[in-house]
Coordinates of C-alpha atoms in Angstrom, one line a residue:
M1 CA 79.9 58.4 -34.4
N2 CA 78.9 56.2 -37.5
N3 CA 76.5 53.5 -37.9
L4 CA 80.0 50.5 -36.6
I5 CA 80.0 48.2 -34.6
V6 CA 83.1 49.5 -33.5
E7 CA 85.3 52.0 -34.8
T8 CA 89.2 53.2 -33.3
H9 CA 91.2 56.0 -34.7
N10 CA 94.0 56.1 -34.6
L11 CA 94.6 53.7 -32.2
S12 CA 98.2 52.5 -31.4
F13 CA 100.2 51.4 -28.6
G14 CA 103.1 49.8 -27.4
F15 CA 104.5 48.2 -24.6
S16 CA 107.6 50.6 -24.3
I17 CA 108.4 53.6 -26.9
S18 CA 110.8 52.4 -28.8
S19 CA 109.4 48.9 -29.5
P20 CA 105.2 50.1 -31.0
V21 CA 103.0 47.2 -31.2
L22 CA 100.0 49.5 -32.8
K23 CA 100.4 52.0 -34.9
D24 CA 97.7 54.2 -36.1
I25 CA 94.7 51.9 -36.6
N26 CA 91.7 53.5 -37.7
L27 CA 89.1 50.2 -37.6
A28 CA 85.4 49.7 -38.5
I29 CA 83.5 47.3 -38.5
P30 CA 79.4 47.4 -38.9
P31 CA 76.7 45.1 -37.4
G32 CA 75.9 41.8 -39.1
S33 CA 79.3 41.9 -40.7
I34 CA 82.1 38.7 -39.5
Y35 CA 85.2 40.6 -40.4
A36 CA 88.3 38.8 -40.4
F37 CA 91.7 40.9 -39.2
I38 CA 94.2 39.1 -40.5
G39 CA 98.1 39.1 -39.8
P40 CA 100.9 36.6 -38.7
N41 CA 102.1 36.2 -34.9
G42 CA 102.9 38.7 -33.8
A43 CA 101.7 41.3 -35.6
G44 CA 99.7 42.8 -32.9
K45 CA 96.6 41.2 -32.6
T46 CA 95.5 40.0 -29.9
T47 CA 96.9 43.1 -28.3
A48 CA 94.4 44.5 -30.1
L49 CA 91.5 42.2 -29.5
K50 CA 92.6 42.7 -25.5
I51 CA 92.3 46.8 -25.9
L52 CA 88.9 47.0 -27.2
L53 CA 88.2 44.4 -24.1
G54 CA 89.4 47.0 -21.4
L55 CA 92.1 44.0 -21.2
V56 CA 94.9 46.6 -21.5
R57 CA 93.1 49.7 -20.6
L58 CA 94.5 52.8 -22.3
K59 CA 94.1 57.0 -22.0
H60 CA 94.0 59.5 -24.8
Q61 CA 92.5 57.0 -26.9
D62 CA 89.4 57.2 -29.4
I63 CA 87.8 53.3 -29.8
F64 CA 84.6 53.1 -29.5
L65 CA 82.1 50.4 -29.5
F66 CA 78.2 50.3 -30.3
G67 CA 78.8 54.4 -30.7
K68 CA 80.0 54.4 -27.4
A69 CA 83.6 55.2 -25.8
L70 CA 84.5 52.9 -23.9
S71 CA 87.2 55.6 -22.0
S72 CA 83.1 56.1 -20.7
H73 CA 80.7 53.2 -21.0
R74 CA 83.1 50.3 -20.6
L75 CA 80.3 48.0 -18.2
E76 CA 77.7 48.6 -20.5
I77 CA 79.6 48.1 -24.4
L78 CA 80.9 44.4 -22.0
K79 CA 77.5 42.9 -21.3
R80 CA 76.5 43.2 -24.9
T81 CA 79.9 41.7 -25.8
G82 CA 80.9 38.4 -25.7
S83 CA 84.9 37.2 -26.4
L84 CA 87.1 34.8 -26.3
I85 CA 90.8 35.2 -25.6
E86 CA 93.4 32.8 -27.1
Q87 CA 92.6 29.3 -24.8
P88 CA 89.1 29.7 -23.0
S89 CA 88.7 29.3 -19.4
I90 CA 87.7 25.9 -18.7
Y91 CA 87.4 23.7 -15.0
E92 CA 88.5 20.8 -16.4
H93 CA 87.6 18.6 -13.8
L94 CA 84.5 19.2 -13.9
S95 CA 81.4 18.2 -17.0
G96 CA 80.9 20.5 -20.2
E97 CA 77.3 22.0 -18.0
R98 CA 78.5 22.6 -15.1
N99 CA 81.2 25.1 -16.3
L100 CA 78.2 26.9 -17.8
E101 CA 77.0 26.7 -14.6
I102 CA 79.2 28.7 -12.9
Q103 CA 79.1 30.9 -16.0
R104 CA 75.6 31.9 -15.9
L105 CA 75.8 32.6 -12.4
I106 CA 78.0 35.5 -12.6
H107 CA 76.2 36.7 -16.3
H108 CA 72.8 36.5 -13.7
C109 CA 71.1 34.4 -16.7
P110 CA 69.3 32.5 -17.1
P111 CA 68.9 28.4 -16.6
E112 CA 67.3 27.7 -19.7
R113 CA 70.6 29.4 -21.5
I114 CA 72.9 27.1 -21.3
D115 CA 70.7 24.2 -22.9
Q116 CA 70.6 26.8 -25.7
V117 CA 74.4 27.7 -25.9
L118 CA 74.8 23.7 -26.1
A119 CA 72.5 23.4 -28.8
I120 CA 73.8 26.4 -30.7
T121 CA 77.7 25.0 -30.2
G122 CA 76.4 21.2 -30.3
L123 CA 77.8 19.9 -27.2
I124 CA 73.9 19.1 -25.6
H125 CA 76.3 15.1 -26.2
A126 CA 79.5 16.4 -23.8
R127 CA 77.3 18.6 -21.6
N128 CA 77.9 15.8 -18.3
Q129 CA 81.5 15.2 -20.5
L130 CA 84.4 16.1 -17.7
T131 CA 85.9 18.3 -19.8
G132 CA 89.3 17.3 -19.4
T133 CA 88.6 15.2 -21.8
Y134 CA 87.3 16.9 -24.2
S135 CA 88.6 17.6 -27.6
L136 CA 90.4 20.7 -28.3
G137 CA 88.1 21.3 -31.1
M138 CA 84.8 20.5 -28.1
K139 CA 87.1 23.3 -25.5
Q140 CA 86.5 25.6 -28.2
R141 CA 82.5 25.3 -28.7
L142 CA 83.1 25.7 -25.3
G143 CA 83.9 28.5 -24.8
I144 CA 82.5 30.4 -27.5
A145 CA 79.1 28.8 -25.3
I146 CA 80.6 30.4 -22.3
A147 CA 80.7 33.9 -24.3
L148 CA 77.3 33.8 -26.1
L149 CA 76.0 33.1 -22.3
H150 CA 74.1 36.5 -22.3
D151 CA 73.7 36.6 -25.5
P152 CA 75.9 39.5 -26.7
E153 CA 75.4 41.6 -30.0
L154 CA 79.3 41.4 -30.5
L155 CA 81.4 38.6 -31.8
I156 CA 85.0 39.2 -30.7
L157 CA 87.4 36.1 -31.0
D158 CA 91.2 35.1 -30.8
E159 CA 93.0 32.5 -33.2
P160 CA 89.3 30.3 -32.8
T161 CA 91.4 27.7 -35.4
N162 CA 94.1 27.4 -33.7
G163 CA 96.3 24.0 -33.5
L164 CA 92.0 21.8 -34.8
D165 CA 92.3 19.4 -36.5
P166 CA 90.1 20.1 -40.2
E167 CA 87.2 18.4 -38.4
G168 CA 87.3 21.1 -36.1
I169 CA 88.2 24.2 -38.7
I170 CA 85.2 23.0 -40.9
E171 CA 82.5 23.2 -37.2
I172 CA 84.5 26.2 -36.4
R173 CA 83.6 27.6 -39.5
N174 CA 80.5 26.8 -39.9
L175 CA 79.6 27.5 -36.4
I176 CA 80.5 31.3 -36.9
V177 CA 78.1 31.4 -40.2
H178 CA 75.0 29.9 -38.0
L179 CA 75.8 32.3 -35.4
N180 CA 75.9 35.7 -37.9
R181 CA 73.6 34.1 -40.3
E182 CA 70.8 33.0 -37.8
F183 CA 71.6 35.0 -34.5
R184 CA 72.0 38.2 -35.8
K185 CA 75.7 38.0 -34.5
T186 CA 78.8 41.1 -35.6
I187 CA 81.4 38.7 -35.0
L188 CA 85.0 39.6 -35.2
I189 CA 88.1 36.8 -35.5
S190 CA 91.8 37.3 -35.6
S191 CA 93.9 35.0 -37.7
H192 CA 96.7 34.2 -39.1
L193 CA 95.1 32.4 -41.5
L194 CA 93.6 33.6 -44.7
N195 CA 92.6 31.0 -47.2
E196 CA 90.0 29.6 -43.6
V197 CA 88.8 33.4 -42.3
E198 CA 88.2 34.3 -46.5
K199 CA 85.7 31.4 -46.7
I200 CA 83.3 33.1 -44.0
A201 CA 83.7 36.9 -43.7
T202 CA 82.3 40.0 -45.7
H203 CA 85.2 41.9 -44.1
I204 CA 88.4 41.5 -43.9
G205 CA 91.6 43.9 -42.1
V206 CA 94.8 43.0 -42.5
I207 CA 97.5 43.9 -39.9
S208 CA 101.2 44.1 -40.5
N209 CA 104.5 45.1 -38.2
G210 CA 101.9 46.8 -36.3
R211 CA 99.9 48.7 -38.7
L212 CA 96.3 48.7 -41.2
V213 CA 97.6 47.7 -44.6
F214 CA 94.4 46.6 -46.0
Q215 CA 90.6 47.2 -44.9
G216 CA 87.6 46.9 -46.6
T217 CA 84.9 44.0 -47.6
S218 CA 85.7 40.0 -48.9
K219 CA 84.2 41.6 -52.4
Y220 CA 86.5 44.4 -53.1
L221 CA 89.5 41.7 -52.3
E222 CA 88.4 39.6 -54.5
T223 CA 88.6 43.0 -56.9
L224 CA 92.4 44.0 -56.1
R225 CA 92.8 39.8 -56.7
H226 CA 92.2 40.3 -59.8
D227 CA 93.5 43.8 -61.4
S228 CA 96.5 43.1 -60.2
N229 CA 96.8 39.7 -61.7
I230 CA 99.7 38.5 -65.4
F231 CA 99.0 38.1 -68.4
Q232 CA 101.2 35.9 -70.0
L233 CA 102.9 35.3 -73.1
E234 CA 103.9 31.3 -74.4
T235 CA 106.7 32.2 -77.6
T236 CA 110.2 31.4 -79.0
Q237 CA 110.9 35.2 -79.9
T238 CA 111.2 36.0 -76.3
E239 CA 113.6 38.5 -76.8
L240 CA 112.3 39.9 -79.8
A241 CA 108.2 40.2 -78.2
L242 CA 110.4 41.8 -74.9
G243 CA 111.9 44.5 -77.8
I244 CA 108.5 45.2 -78.8
L245 CA 106.6 45.6 -76.0
G246 CA 109.0 46.8 -73.5
E247 CA 108.4 50.4 -74.6
R248 CA 105.0 50.5 -74.0
H249 CA 104.6 48.1 -70.5
D250 CA 105.7 46.6 -68.2
V251 CA 107.6 43.4 -69.2
N252 CA 108.9 40.7 -67.3
K253 CA 111.2 37.9 -69.4
I254 CA 110.3 34.1 -67.2
D255 CA 112.4 31.9 -68.9
D256 CA 113.8 31.7 -72.9
S257 CA 109.1 31.3 -73.9
V258 CA 107.8 33.2 -72.0
L259 CA 106.8 37.0 -70.9
H260 CA 105.0 38.1 -68.7
I261 CA 103.5 41.1 -68.8
S262 CA 101.8 42.7 -65.6
A263 CA 98.9 45.5 -65.4
L264 CA 97.4 44.8 -68.7
N265 CA 93.8 45.9 -69.4
K266 CA 91.8 43.1 -71.7
D267 CA 91.2 45.7 -74.2
E268 CA 94.9 46.3 -74.8
I269 CA 94.9 42.5 -75.0
P270 CA 93.5 42.0 -79.2
S271 CA 95.9 44.6 -80.7
L272 CA 98.7 43.0 -78.7
I273 CA 98.5 40.3 -80.0
E274 CA 98.0 41.5 -83.4
L275 CA 100.7 44.3 -83.2
L276 CA 103.7 40.5 -81.8
I277 CA 102.3 38.7 -85.0
S278 CA 102.5 41.3 -87.1
H279 CA 106.2 41.0 -86.2
G280 CA 106.7 37.4 -87.7
I281 CA 106.1 36.7 -83.5
K282 CA 104.2 33.2 -83.2
I283 CA 103.0 32.8 -80.2
Y284 CA 101.4 29.7 -78.7
G285 CA 100.2 30.5 -75.2
A286 CA 97.8 33.0 -73.8
Q287 CA 96.3 34.0 -70.6
F288 CA 96.0 35.8 -67.6
L289 CA 97.0 34.3 -64.4
K290 CA 95.6 34.5 -60.6
N291 CA 96.5 35.3 -58.4
D292 CA 97.4 33.2 -55.5
L293 CA 96.0 34.3 -52.1
E294 CA 98.8 33.5 -50.2
E295 CA 101.4 34.9 -53.1
F296 CA 98.7 38.1 -52.8
Y297 CA 98.6 38.6 -49.6
L298 CA 102.3 38.0 -48.6
K299 CA 102.3 41.4 -51.2
L300 CA 100.2 42.7 -48.5
L301 CA 102.0 42.6 -45.3
N302 CA 105.4 43.7 -46.8
K303 CA 103.6 47.1 -48.0

């Protein structure tokens, strides 16, 4: 096996033969990473996470966590994994500390672990507060605290910022980075908010219609995004410029004064400008247009 925390080979699943949810998913999550599993609602993210946790059991699937097959090492794997799937399971008539105490007894954790996870998640001040009075962000952090009780190596979080206000999103984001950098947790996080997770993710997987349409490092995704930039030319002689450049480049006329040239190498720009000027074409503006991240994300989803 490769040195991966999570690895799946052609993972497929459907609630019926006619409606597959996942199609040949090959996840590769390295240790020490923050892996963002991105896709629109209904793309299959939660189902995939439930499969990794054994909540949805499959036969004859190659699923490996920590280099061990989930089919034959499920309990061992779960002892090394913490999770928050959908909403945290908490007793709202009990305090945060009491909720943690119940989970501590289930996981056979030492008593001092409660203080540790309360401190990590910033809930020390609310330990005796009834969780029914917690904000949504506090409930999410308590859910993460519960997932951390047995000190797992892998943390799986399903849409942890969903429904939160900007302050709550920042708190969860900072907590995830803190867990990764200070406590060396490998974190798998699902989300439909590319703008949010790209701020913290080291690796990204994009799922669309049950298929993994991109997987790689965040830096590689950024490179692809920049490599797909469009070069914009501004001139009042667009028809003439289009005729000259159209034989050599993929050119689109946007309006009476703007042309967009796709897949243009930076080294080609000087000669392109010189060519237009030699034909008497006046250029009033020339620049690369960086793709908006959400726009690039939509392009991936439409592959």
